[in-house]
mmCIF file of C-alpha atoms and ligand atoms in Angstrom:
data_model
loop_
_atom_site.group_PDB
_atom_site.id
_atom_site.type_symbol
_atom_site.label_atom_id
_atom_site.label_comp_id
_atom_site.label_asym_id
_atom_site.label_seq_id
_atom_site.Cartn_x
_atom_site.Cartn_y
_atom_site.Cartn_z
ATOM 1 C CA MET K 1 73.026 39.769 92.226
ATOM 2 C CA LEU K 2 76.833 39.852 92.329
ATOM 3 C CA ALA K 3 76.955 42.233 89.382
ATOM 4 C CA ARG K 4 74.525 44.561 91.107
ATOM 5 C CA LEU K 5 76.602 44.466 94.289
ATOM 6 C CA LEU K 6 79.752 45.259 92.348
ATOM 7 C CA ARG K 7 78.063 48.128 90.524
ATOM 8 C CA GLY K 8 76.901 49.472 93.865
ATOM 9 C CA ALA K 9 80.405 49.219 95.313
ATOM 10 C CA ALA K 10 81.910 50.947 92.277
ATOM 11 C CA LYS K 11 79.409 53.762 92.620
ATOM 12 C CA ILE K 12 80.302 54.245 96.266
ATOM 13 C CA LEU K 13 84.005 54.291 95.426
ATOM 14 C CA LEU K 14 83.465 56.869 92.697
ATOM 15 C CA THR K 15 81.445 59.066 95.032
ATOM 16 C CA LEU K 16 84.160 58.812 97.669
ATOM 17 C CA ALA K 17 86.868 59.695 95.148
ATOM 18 C CA ALA K 18 84.914 62.711 93.941
ATOM 19 C CA ALA K 19 84.300 63.851 97.500
ATOM 20 C CA SER K 20 87.954 63.497 98.508
ATOM 21 C CA SER K 21 89.197 65.399 95.456
ATOM 22 C CA LEU K 22 86.719 68.138 96.319
ATOM 23 C CA VAL K 23 88.108 68.260 99.831
ATOM 24 C CA LEU K 24 91.689 68.301 98.525
ATOM 25 C CA ALA K 25 90.886 71.117 96.126
ATOM 26 C CA GLN K 26 89.927 73.207 99.136
ATOM 27 C CA THR K 27 93.540 73.643 100.178
ATOM 28 C CA LEU K 28 95.952 76.283 98.990
ATOM 29 C CA ARG K 29 98.657 73.650 99.096
ATOM 30 C CA GLU K 30 96.937 71.416 96.572
ATOM 31 C CA GLU K 31 96.112 74.233 94.165
ATOM 32 C CA ALA K 32 99.531 75.873 94.470
ATOM 33 C CA THR K 33 101.231 72.556 93.798
ATOM 34 C CA ARG K 34 99.140 72.152 90.650
ATOM 35 C CA ALA K 35 100.199 75.667 89.632
ATOM 36 C CA GLY K 36 103.878 74.818 90.216
ATOM 37 C CA LEU K 37 104.020 77.295 93.076
ATOM 38 C CA LEU K 38 105.337 77.189 96.595
ATOM 39 C CA VAL K 39 102.802 78.617 99.022
ATOM 40 C CA GLY K 40 104.217 79.507 102.398
ATOM 41 C CA ALA K 41 103.628 81.184 105.724
ATOM 42 C CA ALA K 42 105.845 82.646 108.389
ATOM 43 C CA ALA K 43 105.393 80.739 111.610
ATOM 44 C CA ALA K 44 106.538 80.539 115.217
ATOM 45 C CA PRO K 45 107.454 77.237 116.884
ATOM 46 C CA ALA K 46 105.753 78.406 120.098
ATOM 47 C CA HIS K 47 102.407 77.655 118.427
ATOM 48 C CA PHE K 48 103.214 74.255 116.889
ATOM 49 C CA SER K 49 101.587 72.503 119.853
ATOM 50 C CA GLU K 50 98.258 74.242 119.135
ATOM 51 C CA ALA K 51 96.206 71.747 117.143
ATOM 52 C CA ASP K 52 94.365 74.233 114.882
ATOM 53 C CA TYR K 53 97.581 76.112 114.180
ATOM 54 C CA ALA K 54 99.550 72.998 113.277
ATOM 55 C CA ARG K 55 96.725 71.492 111.231
ATOM 56 C CA THR K 56 96.099 74.629 109.180
ATOM 57 C CA LEU K 57 99.791 75.265 108.587
ATOM 58 C CA SER K 58 100.631 71.727 107.525
ATOM 59 C CA SER K 59 97.573 71.099 105.374
ATOM 60 C CA GLN K 60 97.428 74.460 103.584
ATOM 61 C CA PHE K 61 101.091 75.235 102.907
ATOM 62 C CA ASN K 62 104.020 73.506 101.244
ATOM 63 C CA MET K 63 106.600 76.046 102.447
ATOM 64 C CA LEU K 64 107.498 77.419 105.864
ATOM 65 C CA GLU K 65 109.581 80.344 107.085
ATOM 66 C CA ALA K 66 110.612 81.227 110.615
ATOM 67 C CA GLU K 67 108.965 84.507 111.627
ATOM 68 C CA ASN K 68 111.784 85.258 114.090
ATOM 69 C CA ALA K 69 113.545 81.987 114.899
ATOM 70 C CA MET K 70 116.395 82.372 112.414
ATOM 71 C CA LYS K 71 117.153 86.059 113.055
ATOM 72 C CA TRP K 72 120.337 87.161 114.836
ATOM 73 C CA THR K 73 118.521 87.644 118.151
ATOM 74 C CA ALA K 74 117.567 83.963 118.096
ATOM 75 C CA THR K 75 120.596 82.362 116.465
ATOM 76 C CA GLU K 76 123.460 84.334 118.044
ATOM 77 C CA PRO K 77 122.110 85.755 121.317
ATOM 78 C CA GLU K 78 125.671 86.257 122.606
ATOM 79 C CA GLY K 79 128.747 86.919 120.517
ATOM 80 C CA GLY K 80 130.093 83.640 119.175
ATOM 81 C CA VAL K 81 127.391 81.647 121.005
ATOM 82 C CA PHE K 82 125.025 80.055 118.518
ATOM 83 C CA ASP K 83 121.582 78.679 119.322
ATOM 84 C CA PHE K 84 119.689 76.760 116.664
ATOM 85 C CA LYS K 85 117.006 75.249 118.875
ATOM 86 C CA LEU K 86 114.057 77.297 117.572
ATOM 87 C CA GLY K 87 115.253 77.221 113.985
ATOM 88 C CA ASP K 88 115.623 73.452 114.209
ATOM 89 C CA GLU K 89 112.034 73.202 115.455
ATOM 90 C CA VAL K 90 110.856 75.046 112.354
ATOM 91 C CA VAL K 91 112.863 72.682 110.146
ATOM 92 C CA ALA K 92 111.548 69.610 112.004
ATOM 93 C CA PHE K 93 107.927 70.735 111.556
ATOM 94 C CA ALA K 94 108.524 71.355 107.876
ATOM 95 C CA GLN K 95 110.210 67.994 107.344
ATOM 96 C CA ALA K 96 107.434 66.155 109.164
ATOM 97 C CA HIS K 97 104.967 67.673 106.694
ATOM 98 C CA GLN K 98 107.043 67.704 103.486
ATOM 99 C CA MET K 99 107.338 71.471 103.405
ATOM 100 C CA ALA K 100 110.236 73.489 101.968
ATOM 101 C CA VAL K 101 111.998 75.848 104.392
ATOM 102 C CA ARG K 102 112.823 79.457 103.519
ATOM 103 C CA GLY K 103 115.496 81.055 105.690
ATOM 104 C CA HIS K 104 114.975 84.575 107.053
ATOM 105 C CA ASN K 105 117.281 86.423 107.478
ATOM 106 C CA LEU K 106 121.060 86.747 107.669
ATOM 107 C CA LEU K 107 121.470 90.526 107.754
ATOM 108 C CA TRP K 108 119.065 93.287 108.724
ATOM 109 C CA TYR K 109 119.356 96.727 110.279
ATOM 110 C CA GLN K 110 116.769 95.700 112.895
ATOM 111 C CA HIS K 111 116.348 92.797 115.269
ATOM 112 C CA ASN K 112 120.021 92.643 116.174
ATOM 113 C CA PRO K 113 121.055 91.516 119.661
ATOM 114 C CA SER K 114 122.261 94.191 122.054
ATOM 115 C CA TRP K 115 125.744 92.674 122.377
ATOM 116 C CA LEU K 116 126.138 93.470 118.682
ATOM 117 C CA VAL K 117 124.416 96.863 118.598
ATOM 118 C CA ASN K 118 126.094 98.194 121.753
ATOM 119 C CA GLY K 119 129.421 96.410 121.413
ATOM 120 C CA HIS K 120 131.431 99.365 120.011
ATOM 121 C CA PHE K 121 133.075 97.099 117.475
ATOM 122 C CA SER K 122 135.569 98.338 114.918
ATOM 123 C CA PRO K 123 134.745 97.797 111.228
ATOM 124 C CA ASP K 124 137.197 94.876 111.121
ATOM 125 C CA GLU K 125 135.626 93.245 114.160
ATOM 126 C CA LEU K 126 132.138 93.745 112.724
ATOM 127 C CA SER K 127 133.212 92.292 109.425
ATOM 128 C CA ALA K 128 134.551 89.208 111.199
ATOM 129 C CA ALA K 129 131.345 88.889 113.245
ATOM 130 C CA MET K 130 129.218 89.170 110.111
ATOM 131 C CA GLN K 131 131.262 86.587 108.262
ATOM 132 C CA GLU K 132 131.200 84.159 111.183
ATOM 133 C CA HIS K 133 127.459 84.562 111.641
ATOM 134 C CA ILE K 134 126.621 83.980 108.003
ATOM 135 C CA GLN K 135 128.961 81.021 107.804
ATOM 136 C CA ARG K 136 127.756 79.283 110.972
ATOM 137 C CA VAL K 137 124.048 79.819 110.360
ATOM 138 C CA VAL K 138 124.072 78.897 106.676
ATOM 139 C CA GLU K 139 126.268 75.841 107.292
ATOM 140 C CA HIS K 140 124.022 74.676 110.103
ATOM 141 C CA PHE K 141 120.934 74.776 107.898
ATOM 142 C CA ALA K 142 122.622 73.599 104.691
ATOM 143 C CA GLY K 143 120.517 71.000 102.922
ATOM 144 C CA LYS K 144 117.516 72.008 105.038
ATOM 145 C CA VAL K 145 116.910 75.625 104.062
ATOM 146 C CA PHE K 146 116.529 75.819 100.278
ATOM 147 C CA ALA K 147 116.561 79.641 100.017
ATOM 148 C CA TRP K 148 117.830 82.474 102.230
ATOM 149 C CA ASP K 149 116.944 86.114 102.576
ATOM 150 C CA VAL K 150 120.600 87.091 102.763
ATOM 151 C CA VAL K 151 120.059 90.819 103.202
ATOM 152 C CA ASN K 152 116.789 92.377 104.332
ATOM 153 C CA GLU K 153 115.654 95.977 103.762
ATOM 154 C CA ALA K 154 118.980 97.598 102.840
ATOM 155 C CA PHE K 155 117.432 100.536 100.936
ATOM 156 C CA ASP K 156 115.320 103.463 102.116
ATOM 157 C CA ASP K 157 112.293 104.813 100.251
ATOM 158 C CA GLN K 158 114.476 107.185 98.216
ATOM 159 C CA GLY K 159 116.532 104.256 96.999
ATOM 160 C CA ARG K 160 119.596 105.149 99.075
ATOM 161 C CA VAL K 161 121.542 102.486 100.913
ATOM 162 C CA ARG K 162 120.101 102.703 104.393
ATOM 163 C CA SER K 163 122.299 103.803 107.248
ATOM 164 C CA SER K 164 122.911 100.720 109.417
ATOM 165 C CA ILE K 165 125.368 98.927 111.633
ATOM 166 C CA TRP K 166 126.492 96.959 108.558
ATOM 167 C CA TYR K 167 126.857 99.897 106.196
ATOM 168 C CA ASP K 168 128.124 102.966 108.050
ATOM 169 C CA GLN K 169 127.432 102.726 111.807
ATOM 170 C CA PRO K 170 130.301 101.969 111.699
ATOM 171 C CA GLY K 171 129.892 99.375 108.929
ATOM 172 C CA ILE K 172 132.188 96.515 107.986
ATOM 173 C CA GLY K 173 134.761 98.749 106.348
ATOM 174 C CA LEU K 174 132.792 99.533 103.197
ATOM 175 C CA ALA K 175 130.948 102.694 104.333
ATOM 176 C CA GLY K 176 130.263 105.003 101.405
ATOM 177 C CA LYS K 177 130.740 102.133 98.960
ATOM 178 C CA GLY K 178 127.060 101.549 98.203
ATOM 179 C CA THR K 179 126.128 97.929 97.845
ATOM 180 C CA ALA K 180 129.627 96.511 98.485
ATOM 181 C CA TYR K 181 128.707 95.225 101.956
ATOM 182 C CA ILE K 182 125.639 93.501 100.523
ATOM 183 C CA GLU K 183 127.815 91.808 97.935
ATOM 184 C CA LYS K 184 130.089 90.486 100.714
ATOM 185 C CA ALA K 185 127.120 88.960 102.477
ATOM 186 C CA PHE K 186 126.017 87.136 99.318
ATOM 187 C CA ARG K 187 129.517 85.830 98.634
ATOM 188 C CA TRP K 188 129.907 84.524 102.188
ATOM 189 C CA ALA K 189 126.486 82.900 102.132
ATOM 190 C CA HIS K 190 127.271 81.202 98.835
ATOM 191 C CA GLN K 191 130.540 79.847 100.209
ATOM 192 C CA ALA K 192 128.730 78.383 103.201
ATOM 193 C CA ASP K 193 126.091 76.587 101.098
ATOM 194 C CA PRO K 194 126.627 76.726 97.326
ATOM 195 C CA LYS K 195 123.297 74.967 96.758
ATOM 196 C CA ALA K 196 121.058 77.426 98.619
ATOM 197 C CA LEU K 197 119.158 80.004 96.596
ATOM 198 C CA LEU K 198 120.125 83.490 97.734
ATOM 199 C CA PHE K 199 117.582 86.309 97.855
ATOM 200 C CA TYR K 200 117.592 90.027 98.462
ATOM 201 C CA ASN K 201 114.355 90.925 100.318
ATOM 202 C CA ASP K 202 112.677 94.307 100.817
ATOM 203 C CA VAL K 203 109.463 96.093 101.768
ATOM 204 C CA ASP K 204 107.487 98.663 99.714
ATOM 205 C CA ALA K 205 109.263 97.606 96.534
ATOM 206 C CA GLN K 206 106.317 95.840 94.850
ATOM 207 C CA GLY K 207 105.636 98.795 92.574
ATOM 208 C CA VAL K 208 107.985 100.620 90.232
ATOM 209 C CA ASN K 209 109.450 103.292 92.532
ATOM 210 C CA ALA K 210 112.765 104.737 93.735
ATOM 211 C CA LYS K 211 113.414 101.785 96.006
ATOM 212 C CA SER K 212 112.661 99.086 93.455
ATOM 213 C CA ASP K 213 114.740 101.029 90.897
ATOM 214 C CA ALA K 214 117.696 100.874 93.304
ATOM 215 C CA ILE K 215 117.182 97.163 93.943
ATOM 216 C CA TYR K 216 116.911 96.556 90.216
ATOM 217 C CA ALA K 217 120.177 98.420 89.558
ATOM 218 C CA MET K 218 121.930 96.428 92.287
ATOM 219 C CA VAL K 219 120.791 92.991 91.178
ATOM 220 C CA LYS K 220 121.483 93.792 87.545
ATOM 221 C CA ASP K 221 125.021 94.749 88.518
ATOM 222 C CA PHE K 222 125.360 91.619 90.686
ATOM 223 C CA LYS K 223 124.184 89.377 87.852
ATOM 224 C CA ALA K 224 126.546 91.068 85.394
ATOM 225 C CA ARG K 225 129.530 90.560 87.707
ATOM 226 C CA GLY K 226 128.675 87.038 88.805
ATOM 227 C CA VAL K 227 127.805 87.874 92.399
ATOM 228 C CA PRO K 228 125.814 84.830 93.613
ATOM 229 C CA LEU K 229 122.215 86.055 93.773
ATOM 230 C CA ASP K 230 119.235 83.989 92.650
ATOM 231 C CA GLY K 231 116.200 86.034 93.443
ATOM 232 C CA VAL K 232 114.392 88.999 94.891
ATOM 233 C CA GLY K 233 111.808 88.814 97.657
ATOM 234 C CA PHE K 234 108.977 91.330 97.676
ATOM 235 C CA GLN K 235 107.565 91.548 101.189
ATOM 236 C CA ALA K 236 104.232 93.129 100.217
ATOM 237 C CA HIS K 237 103.029 94.340 103.606
ATOM 238 C CA LEU K 238 99.963 96.089 102.207
ATOM 239 C CA ARG K 239 96.848 98.004 103.153
ATOM 240 C CA LEU K 240 93.540 98.543 101.395
ATOM 241 C CA ASP K 241 95.066 101.207 99.139
ATOM 242 C CA GLY K 242 97.066 98.417 97.484
ATOM 243 C CA LYS K 243 100.084 100.695 97.143
ATOM 244 C CA GLY K 244 102.236 99.806 94.156
ATOM 245 C CA LEU K 245 99.936 97.147 92.750
ATOM 246 C CA ASP K 246 99.156 99.174 89.643
ATOM 247 C CA THR K 247 102.769 98.723 88.513
ATOM 248 C CA PHE K 248 103.373 95.374 90.232
ATOM 249 C CA ALA K 249 103.222 93.167 87.124
ATOM 250 C CA ARG K 250 105.527 95.521 85.204
ATOM 251 C CA ASN K 251 107.960 95.567 88.100
ATOM 252 C CA LEU K 252 108.014 91.773 88.382
ATOM 253 C CA ALA K 253 108.547 91.513 84.626
ATOM 254 C CA ARG K 254 111.734 93.586 84.662
ATOM 255 C CA PHE K 255 113.230 91.501 87.488
ATOM 256 C CA ALA K 256 112.155 88.298 85.726
ATOM 257 C CA ALA K 257 113.937 89.485 82.584
ATOM 258 C CA LEU K 258 117.212 89.395 84.536
ATOM 259 C CA GLY K 259 116.737 85.638 84.915
ATOM 260 C CA LEU K 260 115.939 85.837 88.614
ATOM 261 C CA GLN K 261 113.342 84.079 90.705
ATOM 262 C CA ILE K 262 110.745 86.185 92.470
ATOM 263 C CA HIS K 263 109.216 85.326 95.829
ATOM 264 C CA ILE K 264 106.335 87.176 97.455
ATOM 265 C CA THR K 265 107.664 86.841 100.987
ATOM 266 C CA GLU K 266 105.557 88.600 103.620
ATOM 267 C CA LEU K 267 102.130 89.402 102.249
ATOM 268 C CA ASP K 268 99.521 90.724 104.625
ATOM 269 C CA VAL K 269 96.813 93.368 104.213
ATOM 270 C CA GLY K 270 96.068 95.349 107.358
ATOM 271 C CA ILE K 271 92.578 96.810 107.780
ATOM 272 C CA PRO K 272 91.173 99.096 110.510
ATOM 273 C CA ILE K 273 90.191 97.129 113.607
ATOM 274 C CA GLY K 274 88.381 97.808 116.861
ATOM 275 C CA ALA K 275 89.517 97.014 120.383
ATOM 276 C CA ASP K 276 88.293 93.424 119.913
ATOM 277 C CA GLY K 277 90.718 92.989 117.004
ATOM 278 C CA LYS K 278 87.856 92.537 114.528
ATOM 279 C CA PRO K 279 87.375 94.656 111.372
ATOM 280 C CA LEU K 280 85.728 98.025 112.056
ATOM 281 C CA HIS K 281 83.961 97.952 108.688
ATOM 282 C CA PRO K 282 82.597 94.554 107.632
ATOM 283 C CA ALA K 283 82.896 95.438 103.928
ATOM 284 C CA ASP K 284 86.672 95.701 104.326
ATOM 285 C CA SER K 285 87.070 91.925 104.333
ATOM 286 C CA GLU K 286 85.870 91.819 100.729
ATOM 287 C CA LYS K 287 88.124 94.735 99.750
ATOM 288 C CA GLN K 288 91.000 92.946 101.431
ATOM 289 C CA ALA K 289 90.222 89.826 99.407
ATOM 290 C CA GLN K 290 90.573 91.880 96.216
ATOM 291 C CA ILE K 291 94.074 92.998 97.230
ATOM 292 C CA TYR K 292 95.062 89.402 97.963
ATOM 293 C CA ARG K 293 93.576 88.352 94.638
ATOM 294 C CA ARG K 294 95.593 90.949 92.725
ATOM 295 C CA VAL K 295 98.865 89.867 94.334
ATOM 296 C CA ALA K 296 98.127 86.174 93.813
ATOM 297 C CA GLU K 297 97.126 86.739 90.180
ATOM 298 C CA ALA K 298 100.219 88.812 89.392
ATOM 299 C CA CYS K 299 102.481 86.163 90.915
ATOM 300 C CA ALA K 300 100.626 83.324 89.223
ATOM 301 C CA ALA K 301 100.816 85.018 85.823
ATOM 302 C CA GLN K 302 104.590 85.542 86.075
ATOM 303 C CA PRO K 303 106.591 82.323 85.501
ATOM 304 C CA ALA K 304 109.537 83.727 87.492
ATOM 305 C CA CYS K 305 107.323 84.079 90.569
ATOM 306 C CA THR K 306 107.951 80.738 92.209
ATOM 307 C CA ALA K 307 106.725 81.322 95.762
ATOM 308 C CA PHE K 308 103.814 83.121 97.381
ATOM 309 C CA GLN K 309 104.027 83.587 101.121
ATOM 310 C CA THR K 310 101.997 85.372 103.791
ATOM 311 C CA TRP K 311 103.391 86.782 107.054
ATOM 312 C CA GLY K 312 101.642 84.396 109.394
ATOM 313 C CA PHE K 313 98.309 82.898 108.402
ATOM 314 C CA THR K 314 95.838 83.414 111.254
ATOM 315 C CA ASP K 315 94.772 86.829 112.546
ATOM 316 C CA LYS K 316 95.292 85.368 116.011
ATOM 317 C CA TYR K 317 99.056 85.852 115.762
ATOM 318 C CA SER K 318 99.574 88.556 113.137
ATOM 319 C CA TRP K 319 102.288 91.105 113.914
ATOM 320 C CA ILE K 320 100.215 93.969 112.396
ATOM 321 C CA PRO K 321 98.149 95.015 115.468
ATOM 322 C CA GLY K 322 101.324 95.290 117.548
ATOM 323 C CA PHE K 323 103.183 97.106 114.817
ATOM 324 C CA THR K 324 100.386 99.635 114.205
ATOM 325 C CA HIS K 325 99.514 100.104 117.915
ATOM 326 C CA GLY K 326 96.132 98.467 117.499
ATOM 327 C CA LYS K 327 94.992 100.590 114.527
ATOM 328 C CA LEU K 328 95.248 97.911 111.874
ATOM 329 C CA GLY K 329 94.945 94.154 111.965
ATOM 330 C CA ALA K 330 92.841 91.255 110.710
ATOM 331 C CA ALA K 331 95.490 91.206 107.991
ATOM 332 C CA LEU K 332 95.645 87.507 107.147
ATOM 333 C CA ILE K 333 93.463 84.990 105.382
ATOM 334 C CA TRP K 334 92.191 82.980 108.360
ATOM 335 C CA ASP K 335 90.479 84.792 111.204
ATOM 336 C CA GLY K 336 91.408 84.405 114.863
ATOM 337 C CA ASN K 337 89.329 81.211 115.076
ATOM 338 C CA TYR K 338 90.992 79.635 112.024
ATOM 339 C CA GLN K 339 87.959 80.273 109.849
ATOM 340 C CA PRO K 340 88.854 81.033 106.219
ATOM 341 C CA LYS K 341 88.102 84.618 105.193
ATOM 342 C CA PRO K 342 87.095 85.958 101.757
ATOM 343 C CA ALA K 343 90.811 86.510 101.095
ATOM 344 C CA PHE K 344 91.429 82.764 101.452
ATOM 345 C CA ARG K 345 88.867 82.002 98.772
ATOM 346 C CA ALA K 346 90.296 84.729 96.533
ATOM 347 C CA VAL K 347 93.823 83.278 96.709
ATOM 348 C CA LEU K 348 92.556 79.723 96.273
ATOM 349 C CA ALA K 349 90.591 80.730 93.184
ATOM 350 C CA ALA K 350 93.595 82.574 91.731
ATOM 351 C CA PHE K 351 95.766 79.468 92.194
ATOM 352 C CA SER K 352 93.104 77.240 90.617
ATOM 353 C CA ARG K 353 92.914 79.483 87.575
ATOM 354 C CA ALA K 354 96.721 79.569 87.413
ATOM 355 C CA ALA K 355 96.891 75.778 87.472
ATOM 356 C CA ALA K 356 94.866 75.703 84.262
ATOM 357 C CA ASP K 357 97.504 77.769 82.416
ATOM 358 C CA SER K 358 99.781 74.859 81.573
ATOM 359 C CA LYS K 359 102.316 76.957 79.624
ATOM 360 C CA THR K 360 103.054 79.276 82.552
ATOM 361 C CA VAL K 361 103.075 76.326 84.960
ATOM 362 C CA ALA K 362 105.677 74.518 82.825
ATOM 363 C CA GLU K 363 107.836 77.660 82.581
ATOM 364 C CA ARG K 364 107.581 78.194 86.323
ATOM 365 C CA LYS K 365 108.655 74.623 87.050
ATOM 366 C CA ALA K 366 111.636 75.016 84.718
ATOM 367 C CA ARG K 367 112.659 78.255 86.493
ATOM 368 C CA SER K 368 112.289 76.673 89.925
ATOM 369 C CA GLU K 369 114.696 73.898 89.056
ATOM 370 C CA LYS K 370 117.299 76.134 87.499
ATOM 371 C CA ARG K 371 119.727 78.130 89.602
HETATM 372 C C1 XIL O 1 108.555 90.951 112.371
HETATM 373 C C2 XIL O 1 107.905 89.843 113.193
HETATM 374 O O1 XIL O 1 106.700 89.484 112.605
HETATM 375 C C3 XIL O 1 107.698 90.314 114.614
HETATM 376 O O2 XIL O 1 107.246 89.235 115.419
HETATM 377 C C4 XIL O 1 108.975 90.893 115.178
HETATM 378 O O3 XIL O 1 108.741 91.426 116.437
HETATM 379 C C5 XIL O 1 109.561 91.955 114.261
HETATM 380 O O4 XIL O 1 109.732 91.411 112.966
HETATM 381 N N1 XIL O 1 109.777 92.735 107.742
HETATM 382 C C6 XIL O 1 110.487 91.568 107.960
HETATM 383 C C7 XIL O 1 110.104 90.662 109.072
HETATM 384 O O5 XIL O 1 111.380 91.254 107.180
HETATM 385 O O6 XIL O 1 111.198 89.999 109.622
HETATM 386 C C8 XIL O 1 109.342 91.395 110.150
HETATM 387 O O7 XIL O 1 108.898 90.434 111.109
HETATM 388 C C9 XIL O 1 108.213 92.187 109.550
HETATM 389 C C10 XIL O 1 108.726 93.213 108.594
#
């Protein structure tokens, strides 16, 4: 009698264990962790109080990045006046859910506050403002933000250093000197937090092209001269044409060969939408899933690719409809009602397959730990 009871209890326990591991295996977070990968999303603290938003974010991701909360507009709204409230909320959410925090960003040609853009500063004054900003922000988040996008989108599509307030309008005194201002930013960031991983981040550089050639030349030079740079972020804002994906693996391989880490930082795949924000062509959701799959597989197959992040996670709050004036949208892997889309299953499956490749997983873990 007792033996039968015990056998019955054991059976129930086994069934429960099997069921719970099945449930766990449904999350990106679980599968990415098994694959030695960070899986992240950009997020906005304004939505943390929304139950579905908070639940999806905390259960599916082990990394978090502020979509806007750590940009200049948020952190230094007036010259010399720093505000870390929103950034701190992102950090607090991440800490409450054991998520790593990626910092974004210290320097960009966009999203700068008007006091800075319209301040008519001299190069010396701008240089001082840039140094103070980097120092104060990086010091504030030291020990909390493990990796920073130090400079964002500094090259144009031809691979030229983009004209910007930091470079030549009027610049910090290094106009015409190529990547010298970028180097300054990395050195100042490193001084402020020697433990943080420092990334250069750019858009439309996933394939081998003029822009990624220019980034490659810069980081190779930086590595050779000991400029503190640890990795390159590939934004990967994509569409159904999957621009650059045919040479993506080859591109990642050449950066990996420099001993750098690679992060996919802002993946989304915009598709045509109607006025209701839903896909115009139902078949596009499957095509979109294939693009997501290709990016996830290329990252998973490359041991230097240590993080895979999407720009948001629910179509409800994606920046793409606003950015494309309503033409494109539905770009993420959960729909507006937090239902997983085919792209979610494609990424999950890619991570599961990656987790089975123990050699690559071990190499990835070794790379993640090394500076
Ligand atoms: C975007 C945000 O998603 C928007 O909310 C904001 O209005 C503009 O910036 N490349 C980047 C990100 O590096 O910081 C941008 O984020 C998207 C493009």
